[in-house]
PDB file of C-alpha atoms and ligand atoms in Angstrom:
ATOM      1  CA  MET A   1      26.010  12.477-210.856  1.00  0.00           C
ATOM      2  CA  SER A   2      24.097  13.707-213.873  1.00  0.00           C
ATOM      3  CA  GLY A   3      21.740  16.662-213.707  1.00  0.00           C
ATOM      4  CA  PRO A   4      19.557  18.996-215.771  1.00  0.00           C
ATOM      5  CA  ILE A   5      20.569  22.280-217.385  1.00  0.00           C
ATOM      6  CA  LEU A   6      19.464  25.144-215.138  1.00  0.00           C
ATOM      7  CA  ILE A   7      18.351  28.384-216.840  1.00  0.00           C
ATOM      8  CA  PHE A   8      18.081  31.482-214.663  1.00  0.00           C
ATOM      9  CA  ASP A   9      16.554  34.922-215.239  1.00  0.00           C
ATOM     10  CA  SER A  10      14.724  37.548-213.206  1.00  0.00           C
ATOM     11  CA  GLY A  11      11.489  36.686-215.041  1.00  0.00           C
ATOM     12  CA  VAL A  12      10.301  35.004-218.237  1.00  0.00           C
ATOM     13  CA  GLY A  13      13.004  36.532-220.477  1.00  0.00           C
ATOM     14  CA  GLY A  14      15.243  33.486-220.210  1.00  0.00           C
ATOM     15  CA  LEU A  15      12.522  31.493-221.961  1.00  0.00           C
ATOM     16  CA  SER A  16      13.763  33.147-225.174  1.00  0.00           C
ATOM     17  CA  VAL A  17      16.895  30.975-224.992  1.00  0.00           C
ATOM     18  CA  VAL A  18      14.915  27.759-224.492  1.00  0.00           C
ATOM     19  CA  PRO A  19      14.154  27.111-228.216  1.00  0.00           C
ATOM     20  CA  PRO A  20      17.840  27.281-229.264  1.00  0.00           C
ATOM     21  CA  LEU A  21      18.824  25.195-226.230  1.00  0.00           C
ATOM     22  CA  ARG A  22      16.272  22.516-227.087  1.00  0.00           C
ATOM     23  CA  HIS A  23      17.366  22.648-230.715  1.00  0.00           C
ATOM     24  CA  HIS A  24      20.994  21.954-229.813  1.00  0.00           C
ATOM     25  CA  LEU A  25      20.271  19.647-226.866  1.00  0.00           C
ATOM     26  CA  PRO A  26      16.921  17.968-227.628  1.00  0.00           C
ATOM     27  CA  ASP A  27      17.412  15.154-225.103  1.00  0.00           C
ATOM     28  CA  ALA A  28      18.612  17.208-222.122  1.00  0.00           C
ATOM     29  CA  ALA A  29      16.366  17.908-219.130  1.00  0.00           C
ATOM     30  CA  LEU A  30      15.943  21.623-218.391  1.00  0.00           C
ATOM     31  CA  VAL A  31      14.987  23.439-215.213  1.00  0.00           C
ATOM     32  CA  TYR A  32      13.888  27.077-215.450  1.00  0.00           C
ATOM     33  CA  ALA A  33      14.350  29.276-212.375  1.00  0.00           C
ATOM     34  CA  CYS A  34      13.262  32.885-212.060  1.00  0.00           C
ATOM     35  CA  ASP A  35      13.341  35.530-209.362  1.00  0.00           C
ATOM     36  CA  ASN A  36      10.021  37.076-210.333  1.00  0.00           C
ATOM     37  CA  ALA A  37       9.448  38.293-206.761  1.00  0.00           C
ATOM     38  CA  MET A  38      12.197  40.857-207.414  1.00  0.00           C
ATOM     39  CA  LEU A  39      11.510  41.651-211.081  1.00  0.00           C
ATOM     40  CA  PRO A  40      12.709  43.845-212.719  1.00  0.00           C
ATOM     41  CA  TYR A  41      16.434  43.589-212.046  1.00  0.00           C
ATOM     42  CA  GLY A  42      17.366  46.321-214.535  1.00  0.00           C
ATOM     43  CA  MET A  43      16.710  49.263-212.220  1.00  0.00           C
ATOM     44  CA  ARG A  44      18.148  47.886-208.987  1.00  0.00           C
ATOM     45  CA  PRO A  45      21.450  48.901-207.361  1.00  0.00           C
ATOM     46  CA  ASP A  46      24.475  46.763-208.214  1.00  0.00           C
ATOM     47  CA  ASP A  47      25.455  45.815-204.624  1.00  0.00           C
ATOM     48  CA  TRP A  48      21.996  44.567-203.835  1.00  0.00           C
ATOM     49  CA  LEU A  49      21.773  42.720-207.145  1.00  0.00           C
ATOM     50  CA  VAL A  50      25.045  40.815-206.724  1.00  0.00           C
ATOM     51  CA  GLU A  51      23.976  39.527-203.299  1.00  0.00           C
ATOM     52  CA  ARG A  52      20.533  38.596-204.562  1.00  0.00           C
ATOM     53  CA  ILE A  53      21.754  36.860-207.732  1.00  0.00           C
ATOM     54  CA  LEU A  54      24.261  34.802-205.724  1.00  0.00           C
ATOM     55  CA  ALA A  55      21.602  33.787-203.207  1.00  0.00           C
ATOM     56  CA  VAL A  56      18.972  32.877-205.819  1.00  0.00           C
ATOM     57  CA  CYS A  57      21.393  30.974-208.040  1.00  0.00           C
ATOM     58  CA  GLU A  58      22.839  29.099-205.066  1.00  0.00           C
ATOM     59  CA  ALA A  59      19.328  28.043-204.002  1.00  0.00           C
ATOM     60  CA  ALA A  60      18.334  27.086-207.561  1.00  0.00           C
ATOM     61  CA  VAL A  61      21.508  25.081-208.151  1.00  0.00           C
ATOM     62  CA  ALA A  62      20.904  23.165-204.907  1.00  0.00           C
ATOM     63  CA  ALA A  63      17.189  22.609-205.637  1.00  0.00           C
ATOM     64  CA  SER A  64      17.763  21.442-209.221  1.00  0.00           C
ATOM     65  CA  GLY A  65      20.945  19.381-208.863  1.00  0.00           C
ATOM     66  CA  CYS A  66      21.994  20.862-212.224  1.00  0.00           C
ATOM     67  CA  CYS A  67      25.153  20.086-214.203  1.00  0.00           C
ATOM     68  CA  VAL A  68      25.453  23.636-215.570  1.00  0.00           C
ATOM     69  CA  LEU A  69      23.929  27.043-214.868  1.00  0.00           C
ATOM     70  CA  VAL A  70      22.897  29.208-217.822  1.00  0.00           C
ATOM     71  CA  VAL A  71      22.453  32.794-216.640  1.00  0.00           C
ATOM     72  CA  ALA A  72      19.923  33.854-219.285  1.00  0.00           C
ATOM     73  CA  CYS A  73      19.965  37.472-218.143  1.00  0.00           C
ATOM     74  CA  ASN A  74      22.217  40.227-219.451  1.00  0.00           C
ATOM     75  CA  THR A  75      21.621  42.403-216.397  1.00  0.00           C
ATOM     76  CA  ALA A  76      22.866  39.628-214.097  1.00  0.00           C
ATOM     77  CA  SER A  77      25.680  38.414-216.361  1.00  0.00           C
ATOM     78  CA  THR A  78      27.278  41.804-217.032  1.00  0.00           C
ATOM     79  CA  LEU A  79      27.497  42.288-213.262  1.00  0.00           C
ATOM     80  CA  ALA A  80      27.844  38.988-211.453  1.00  0.00           C
ATOM     81  CA  LEU A  81      29.453  36.349-213.688  1.00  0.00           C
ATOM     82  CA  ASP A  82      32.813  36.394-211.871  1.00  0.00           C
ATOM     83  CA  ALA A  83      31.130  36.259-208.467  1.00  0.00           C
ATOM     84  CA  LEU A  84      28.914  33.368-209.578  1.00  0.00           C
ATOM     85  CA  ARG A  85      31.846  31.427-210.979  1.00  0.00           C
ATOM     86  CA  SER A  86      33.857  31.748-207.794  1.00  0.00           C
ATOM     87  CA  HIS A  87      30.833  30.979-205.626  1.00  0.00           C
ATOM     88  CA  LEU A  88      29.360  27.936-207.368  1.00  0.00           C
ATOM     89  CA  THR A  89      30.806  24.510-208.116  1.00  0.00           C
ATOM     90  CA  VAL A  90      28.948  24.025-211.430  1.00  0.00           C
ATOM     91  CA  PRO A  91      30.077  25.657-214.705  1.00  0.00           C
ATOM     92  CA  VAL A  92      28.315  28.930-215.516  1.00  0.00           C
ATOM     93  CA  VAL A  93      27.346  30.117-219.022  1.00  0.00           C
ATOM     94  CA  GLY A  94      26.598  33.842-219.204  1.00  0.00           C
ATOM     95  CA  THR A  95      24.567  36.035-221.533  1.00  0.00           C
ATOM     96  CA  VAL A  96      26.047  39.316-222.678  1.00  0.00           C
ATOM     97  CA  PRO A  97      24.840  41.718-225.393  1.00  0.00           C
ATOM     98  CA  ALA A  98      25.555  40.379-228.894  1.00  0.00           C
ATOM     99  CA  ILE A  99      27.711  43.371-229.878  1.00  0.00           C
ATOM    100  CA  LYS A 100      30.255  41.244-231.738  1.00  0.00           C
ATOM    101  CA  PRO A 101      27.838  39.517-234.176  1.00  0.00           C
ATOM    102  CA  ALA A 102      25.906  42.760-234.646  1.00  0.00           C
ATOM    103  CA  ALA A 103      29.074  44.655-235.581  1.00  0.00           C
ATOM    104  CA  ALA A 104      29.958  41.865-238.013  1.00  0.00           C
ATOM    105  CA  LEU A 105      26.517  42.153-239.669  1.00  0.00           C
ATOM    106  CA  SER A 106      26.096  45.922-239.837  1.00  0.00           C
ATOM    107  CA  VAL A 107      26.703  47.418-243.268  1.00  0.00           C
ATOM    108  CA  SER A 108      26.094  51.029-242.217  1.00  0.00           C
ATOM    109  CA  ARG A 109      28.384  50.642-239.144  1.00  0.00           C
ATOM    110  CA  HIS A 110      25.682  52.107-236.942  1.00  0.00           C
ATOM    111  CA  ILE A 111      24.127  49.687-234.472  1.00  0.00           C
ATOM    112  CA  GLY A 112      21.626  50.060-231.649  1.00  0.00           C
ATOM    113  CA  LEU A 113      21.745  48.474-228.211  1.00  0.00           C
ATOM    114  CA  LEU A 114      18.365  47.910-226.585  1.00  0.00           C
ATOM    115  CA  ALA A 115      18.790  46.708-222.993  1.00  0.00           C
ATOM    116  CA  THR A 116      17.923  47.505-219.392  1.00  0.00           C
ATOM    117  CA  SER A 117      19.234  50.748-217.926  1.00  0.00           C
ATOM    118  CA  ALA A 118      21.716  48.696-215.881  1.00  0.00           C
ATOM    119  CA  THR A 119      23.106  46.848-218.906  1.00  0.00           C
ATOM    120  CA  VAL A 120      23.445  49.878-221.205  1.00  0.00           C
ATOM    121  CA  ALA A 121      25.564  51.642-218.565  1.00  0.00           C
ATOM    122  CA  ARG A 122      27.802  48.763-217.424  1.00  0.00           C
ATOM    123  CA  PRO A 123      31.602  48.833-217.820  1.00  0.00           C
ATOM    124  CA  TYR A 124      31.250  45.285-219.212  1.00  0.00           C
ATOM    125  CA  THR A 125      29.167  46.742-222.070  1.00  0.00           C
ATOM    126  CA  ASP A 126      31.752  49.502-222.640  1.00  0.00           C
ATOM    127  CA  ARG A 127      34.430  46.828-222.945  1.00  0.00           C
ATOM    128  CA  LEU A 128      32.381  44.782-225.444  1.00  0.00           C
ATOM    129  CA  ILE A 129      31.892  47.860-227.629  1.00  0.00           C
ATOM    130  CA  GLU A 130      35.546  48.809-227.363  1.00  0.00           C
ATOM    131  CA  ALA A 131      36.658  45.267-228.265  1.00  0.00           C
ATOM    132  CA  PHE A 132      34.216  44.424-231.058  1.00  0.00           C
ATOM    133  CA  ALA A 133      32.544  47.568-232.380  1.00  0.00           C
ATOM    134  CA  ARG A 134      35.231  50.235-232.326  1.00  0.00           C
ATOM    135  CA  ASP A 135      34.498  51.255-235.874  1.00  0.00           C
ATOM    136  CA  CYS A 136      30.735  51.431-235.279  1.00  0.00           C
ATOM    137  CA  ARG A 137      28.545  54.130-233.895  1.00  0.00           C
ATOM    138  CA  VAL A 138      26.514  52.531-231.076  1.00  0.00           C
ATOM    139  CA  THR A 139      23.239  54.114-229.975  1.00  0.00           C
ATOM    140  CA  ARG A 140      22.338  52.793-226.518  1.00  0.00           C
ATOM    141  CA  VAL A 141      18.708  52.846-225.442  1.00  0.00           C
ATOM    142  CA  ALA A 142      17.469  51.872-221.974  1.00  0.00           C
ATOM    143  CA  ALA A 143      14.215  50.015-222.513  1.00  0.00           C
ATOM    144  CA  ASP A 144      13.097  48.890-219.040  1.00  0.00           C
ATOM    145  CA  PRO A 145       9.332  49.291-219.698  1.00  0.00           C
ATOM    146  CA  MET A 146       9.599  46.580-222.348  1.00  0.00           C
ATOM    147  CA  VAL A 147      10.477  44.008-219.678  1.00  0.00           C
ATOM    148  CA  ARG A 148       6.936  44.374-218.297  1.00  0.00           C
ATOM    149  CA  GLU A 149       5.461  44.203-221.792  1.00  0.00           C
ATOM    150  CA  ALA A 150       7.234  40.888-222.417  1.00  0.00           C
ATOM    151  CA  GLU A 151       6.011  39.574-219.054  1.00  0.00           C
ATOM    152  CA  ARG A 152       2.451  40.595-219.955  1.00  0.00           C
ATOM    153  CA  PHE A 153       2.744  39.016-223.385  1.00  0.00           C
ATOM    154  CA  LEU A 154       3.758  35.615-222.019  1.00  0.00           C
ATOM    155  CA  ALA A 155       0.982  35.839-219.430  1.00  0.00           C
ATOM    156  CA  GLY A 156      -1.458  35.915-222.371  1.00  0.00           C
ATOM    157  CA  GLU A 157      -2.042  39.668-222.670  1.00  0.00           C
ATOM    158  CA  GLU A 158      -1.424  41.833-225.707  1.00  0.00           C
ATOM    159  CA  PRO A 159       1.750  43.928-225.339  1.00  0.00           C
ATOM    160  CA  ASP A 160       1.168  47.683-225.539  1.00  0.00           C
ATOM    161  CA  GLN A 161       2.589  48.710-228.931  1.00  0.00           C
ATOM    162  CA  ALA A 162       2.536  52.380-227.881  1.00  0.00           C
ATOM    163  CA  VAL A 163       5.031  51.581-225.089  1.00  0.00           C
ATOM    164  CA  ILE A 164       7.294  49.694-227.502  1.00  0.00           C
ATOM    165  CA  ASP A 165       7.055  52.508-230.086  1.00  0.00           C
ATOM    166  CA  ALA A 166       7.900  55.167-227.505  1.00  0.00           C
ATOM    167  CA  VAL A 167      10.773  53.288-225.887  1.00  0.00           C
ATOM    168  CA  THR A 168      12.442  52.307-229.162  1.00  0.00           C
ATOM    169  CA  ALA A 169      11.854  55.698-230.892  1.00  0.00           C
ATOM    170  CA  PRO A 170      15.466  56.977-230.355  1.00  0.00           C
ATOM    171  CA  LEU A 171      16.709  54.070-232.503  1.00  0.00           C
ATOM    172  CA  TRP A 172      14.668  55.101-235.517  1.00  0.00           C
ATOM    173  CA  GLU A 173      15.456  58.817-235.414  1.00  0.00           C
ATOM    174  CA  VAL A 174      18.553  58.213-237.521  1.00  0.00           C
ATOM    175  CA  ASP A 175      18.290  56.699-240.992  1.00  0.00           C
ATOM    176  CA  ASP A 176      21.491  54.724-241.146  1.00  0.00           C
ATOM    177  CA  LEU A 177      21.080  52.437-238.111  1.00  0.00           C
ATOM    178  CA  ASP A 178      20.625  48.957-239.639  1.00  0.00           C
ATOM    179  CA  THR A 179      21.160  46.485-236.760  1.00  0.00           C
ATOM    180  CA  VAL A 180      19.777  46.313-233.216  1.00  0.00           C
ATOM    181  CA  VAL A 181      21.244  44.216-230.408  1.00  0.00           C
ATOM    182  CA  LEU A 182      18.524  42.842-228.144  1.00  0.00           C
ATOM    183  CA  GLY A 183      20.629  43.026-224.990  1.00  0.00           C
ATOM    184  CA  CYS A 184      17.930  41.820-222.635  1.00  0.00           C
ATOM    185  CA  THR A 185      16.559  38.288-222.905  1.00  0.00           C
ATOM    186  CA  HIS A 186      12.997  39.572-222.568  1.00  0.00           C
ATOM    187  CA  PHE A 187      13.213  41.466-225.855  1.00  0.00           C
ATOM    188  CA  PRO A 188      13.407  38.616-228.421  1.00  0.00           C
ATOM    189  CA  LEU A 189       9.943  37.679-227.114  1.00  0.00           C
ATOM    190  CA  LEU A 190       8.754  41.033-228.566  1.00  0.00           C
ATOM    191  CA  GLY A 191      10.759  40.751-231.808  1.00  0.00           C
ATOM    192  CA  GLU A 192       7.823  41.250-234.189  1.00  0.00           C
ATOM    193  CA  ARG A 193       6.629  44.269-232.222  1.00  0.00           C
ATOM    194  CA  ILE A 194      10.082  45.849-232.303  1.00  0.00           C
ATOM    195  CA  VAL A 195      10.274  45.380-236.080  1.00  0.00           C
ATOM    196  CA  ALA A 196       6.796  46.936-236.358  1.00  0.00           C
ATOM    197  CA  ALA A 197       7.988  49.940-234.332  1.00  0.00           C
ATOM    198  CA  ALA A 198      10.921  50.474-236.716  1.00  0.00           C
ATOM    199  CA  HIS A 199       8.747  51.086-239.826  1.00  0.00           C
ATOM    200  CA  ARG A 200      11.738  50.126-241.970  1.00  0.00           C
ATOM    201  CA  PRO A 201      13.971  47.078-242.468  1.00  0.00           C
ATOM    202  CA  VAL A 202      16.226  46.394-239.509  1.00  0.00           C
ATOM    203  CA  GLN A 203      18.030  43.272-238.349  1.00  0.00           C
ATOM    204  CA  LEU A 204      17.648  42.179-234.739  1.00  0.00           C
ATOM    205  CA  VAL A 205      20.457  40.223-233.103  1.00  0.00           C
ATOM    206  CA  ASP A 206      20.203  38.317-229.839  1.00  0.00           C
ATOM    207  CA  SER A 207      22.443  35.951-227.900  1.00  0.00           C
ATOM    208  CA  GLY A 208      20.249  32.806-227.885  1.00  0.00           C
ATOM    209  CA  GLU A 209      22.178  30.748-230.459  1.00  0.00           C
ATOM    210  CA  ALA A 210      25.562  31.634-228.972  1.00  0.00           C
ATOM    211  CA  ILE A 211      24.381  30.655-225.483  1.00  0.00           C
ATOM    212  CA  ALA A 212      23.083  27.313-226.725  1.00  0.00           C
ATOM    213  CA  ARG A 213      26.345  26.542-228.547  1.00  0.00           C
ATOM    214  CA  ARG A 214      28.386  27.482-225.470  1.00  0.00           C
ATOM    215  CA  THR A 215      26.175  25.308-223.262  1.00  0.00           C
ATOM    216  CA  VAL A 216      26.819  22.317-225.555  1.00  0.00           C
ATOM    217  CA  GLN A 217      30.574  22.819-225.010  1.00  0.00           C
ATOM    218  CA  VAL A 218      30.399  23.303-221.257  1.00  0.00           C
ATOM    219  CA  ALA A 219      27.668  20.967-220.022  1.00  0.00           C
ATOM    220  CA  ASN A 220      28.716  17.485-219.196  1.00  0.00           C
ATOM    221  CA  ASP A 221      26.759  14.661-217.622  1.00  0.00           C
ATOM    222  CA  MET A 222      23.347  16.014-218.643  1.00  0.00           C
ATOM    223  CA  ALA A 223      20.265  14.265-217.295  1.00  0.00           C
ATOM    224  CA  PRO A 224      17.928  12.943-220.014  1.00  0.00           C
ATOM    225  CA  ARG A 225      14.586  14.667-220.559  1.00  0.00           C
ATOM    226  CA  THR A 226      11.592  12.741-219.233  1.00  0.00           C
ATOM    227  CA  GLY A 227       8.192  14.388-219.609  1.00  0.00           C
ATOM    228  CA  LEU A 228       7.692  18.072-218.843  1.00  0.00           C
ATOM    229  CA  ASP A 229      10.696  20.113-217.754  1.00  0.00           C
ATOM    230  CA  GLN A 230      10.604  21.584-214.246  1.00  0.00           C
ATOM    231  CA  SER A 231      10.448  25.209-213.180  1.00  0.00           C
ATOM    232  CA  LEU A 232      11.118  27.156-209.986  1.00  0.00           C
ATOM    233  CA  ALA A 233      10.119  30.701-209.034  1.00  0.00           C
ATOM    234  CA  THR A 234      10.431  32.984-206.035  1.00  0.00           C
ATOM    235  CA  ALA A 235       6.764  34.016-206.538  1.00  0.00           C
ATOM    236  CA  PRO A 236       4.901  31.297-208.462  1.00  0.00           C
ATOM    237  CA  ASP A 237       1.490  32.396-209.705  1.00  0.00           C
ATOM    238  CA  ALA A 238      -1.079  31.702-212.437  1.00  0.00           C
ATOM    239  CA  ARG A 239       0.452  34.181-214.910  1.00  0.00           C
ATOM    240  CA  LEU A 240       3.844  32.551-214.652  1.00  0.00           C
ATOM    241  CA  CYS A 241       2.240  29.108-214.948  1.00  0.00           C
ATOM    242  CA  ARG A 242       0.862  30.116-218.319  1.00  0.00           C
ATOM    243  CA  ALA A 243       4.237  31.338-219.613  1.00  0.00           C
ATOM    244  CA  MET A 244       5.941  28.158-218.400  1.00  0.00           C
ATOM    245  CA  ALA A 245       3.324  25.910-220.005  1.00  0.00           C
ATOM    246  CA  THR A 246       3.757  27.714-223.363  1.00  0.00           C
ATOM    247  CA  PHE A 247       7.423  26.717-223.325  1.00  0.00           C
ATOM    248  CA  GLY A 248       6.858  23.127-222.175  1.00  0.00           C
ATOM    249  CA  PHE A 249       7.601  23.534-218.469  1.00  0.00           C
ATOM    250  CA  ASP A 250       5.599  22.159-215.577  1.00  0.00           C
ATOM    251  CA  GLU A 251       3.900  24.453-213.018  1.00  0.00           C
ATOM    252  CA  PRO A 252       6.535  26.480-211.156  1.00  0.00           C
ATOM    253  CA  ARG A 253       7.399  25.334-207.640  1.00  0.00           C
ATOM    254  CA  LEU A 254       8.373  27.817-204.938  1.00  0.00           C
ATOM    255  CA  LEU A 255      12.110  28.490-204.781  1.00  0.00           C
ATOM    256  CA  ILE A 256      13.076  29.371-201.232  1.00  0.00           C
ATOM    257  CA  VAL A 257      16.050  31.719-201.103  1.00  0.00           C
ATOM    258  CA  GLY A 258      18.097  31.545-197.894  1.00  0.00           C
TER     259      GLY A 258
HETATM  260  N1  DGL B 301      15.952  39.545-218.785  1.00  0.00           N
HETATM  261  C1  DGL B 301      16.880  40.377-218.149  1.00  0.00           C
HETATM  262  C2  DGL B 301      18.065  40.734-219.007  1.00  0.00           C
HETATM  263  O1  DGL B 301      18.431  39.980-219.880  1.00  0.00           O
HETATM  264  C3  DGL B 301      16.501  41.488-217.232  1.00  0.00           C
HETATM  265  C4  DGL B 301      15.111  41.953-217.049  1.00  0.00           C
HETATM  266  C5  DGL B 301      14.955  42.722-215.749  1.00  0.00           C
HETATM  267  O2  DGL B 301      15.170  43.949-215.742  1.00  0.00           O
HETATM  268  O3  DGL B 301      14.661  42.079-214.746  1.00  0.00           O
HETATM  269  O4  DGL B 301      18.680  41.744-218.823  1.00  0.00           O
END
């Protein structure tokens, strides 16, 4: 049976992977599911998070009848990809910080990692750096307050530049850092603001393109797109409605998590 592509995140961050997904798969139906009742994920304990991510993804997979699950969340992927893959019957595409492409791009060999406090500290992230950026200096910055700023932005409010300036400041204290990994899917939504905070040229690297290309390889039997794409949320409200509409999704329906 054919089904849509299911995209999952804690909040609206996963919407940053929707443009590359639609670019590579223009005819595929998408369903967006978020656990906004429990946002943000980045400061929650690992044990709790694994249980929650499994429960929400299981409910969303059942409700959507999807052919593939795209976990558009670094915080969830760096923790729960193995558990999700052994738990679910559909293929799972994960999102992990784009350390490898950033290391390939950096001329100065000094890169920054901007992510949630959970992601910057994960063993998975250590392994990525060890495997792909051994010859680089990596400055890791936990940027949890920017998750809220991205949520506010997509709800139609102006993000607070002072928050973005303050949170990203450790990246700009050193002159030679030339590349920043946006290791949280919320952050590409604030790309222009992050560049403004830098006050100098810097290249931002995210995982959106890589996720879309991987989804093309993994998804089979995709349902065709007809009209607006669907969305699901654990706490649907007017703010979320606005973000979903901006990205071509219908009003979110309540996702009941067992
Ligand atoms: N968008 C998520 C990520 O990629 C996490 C945001 C949150 O802390 O909930 O890490």
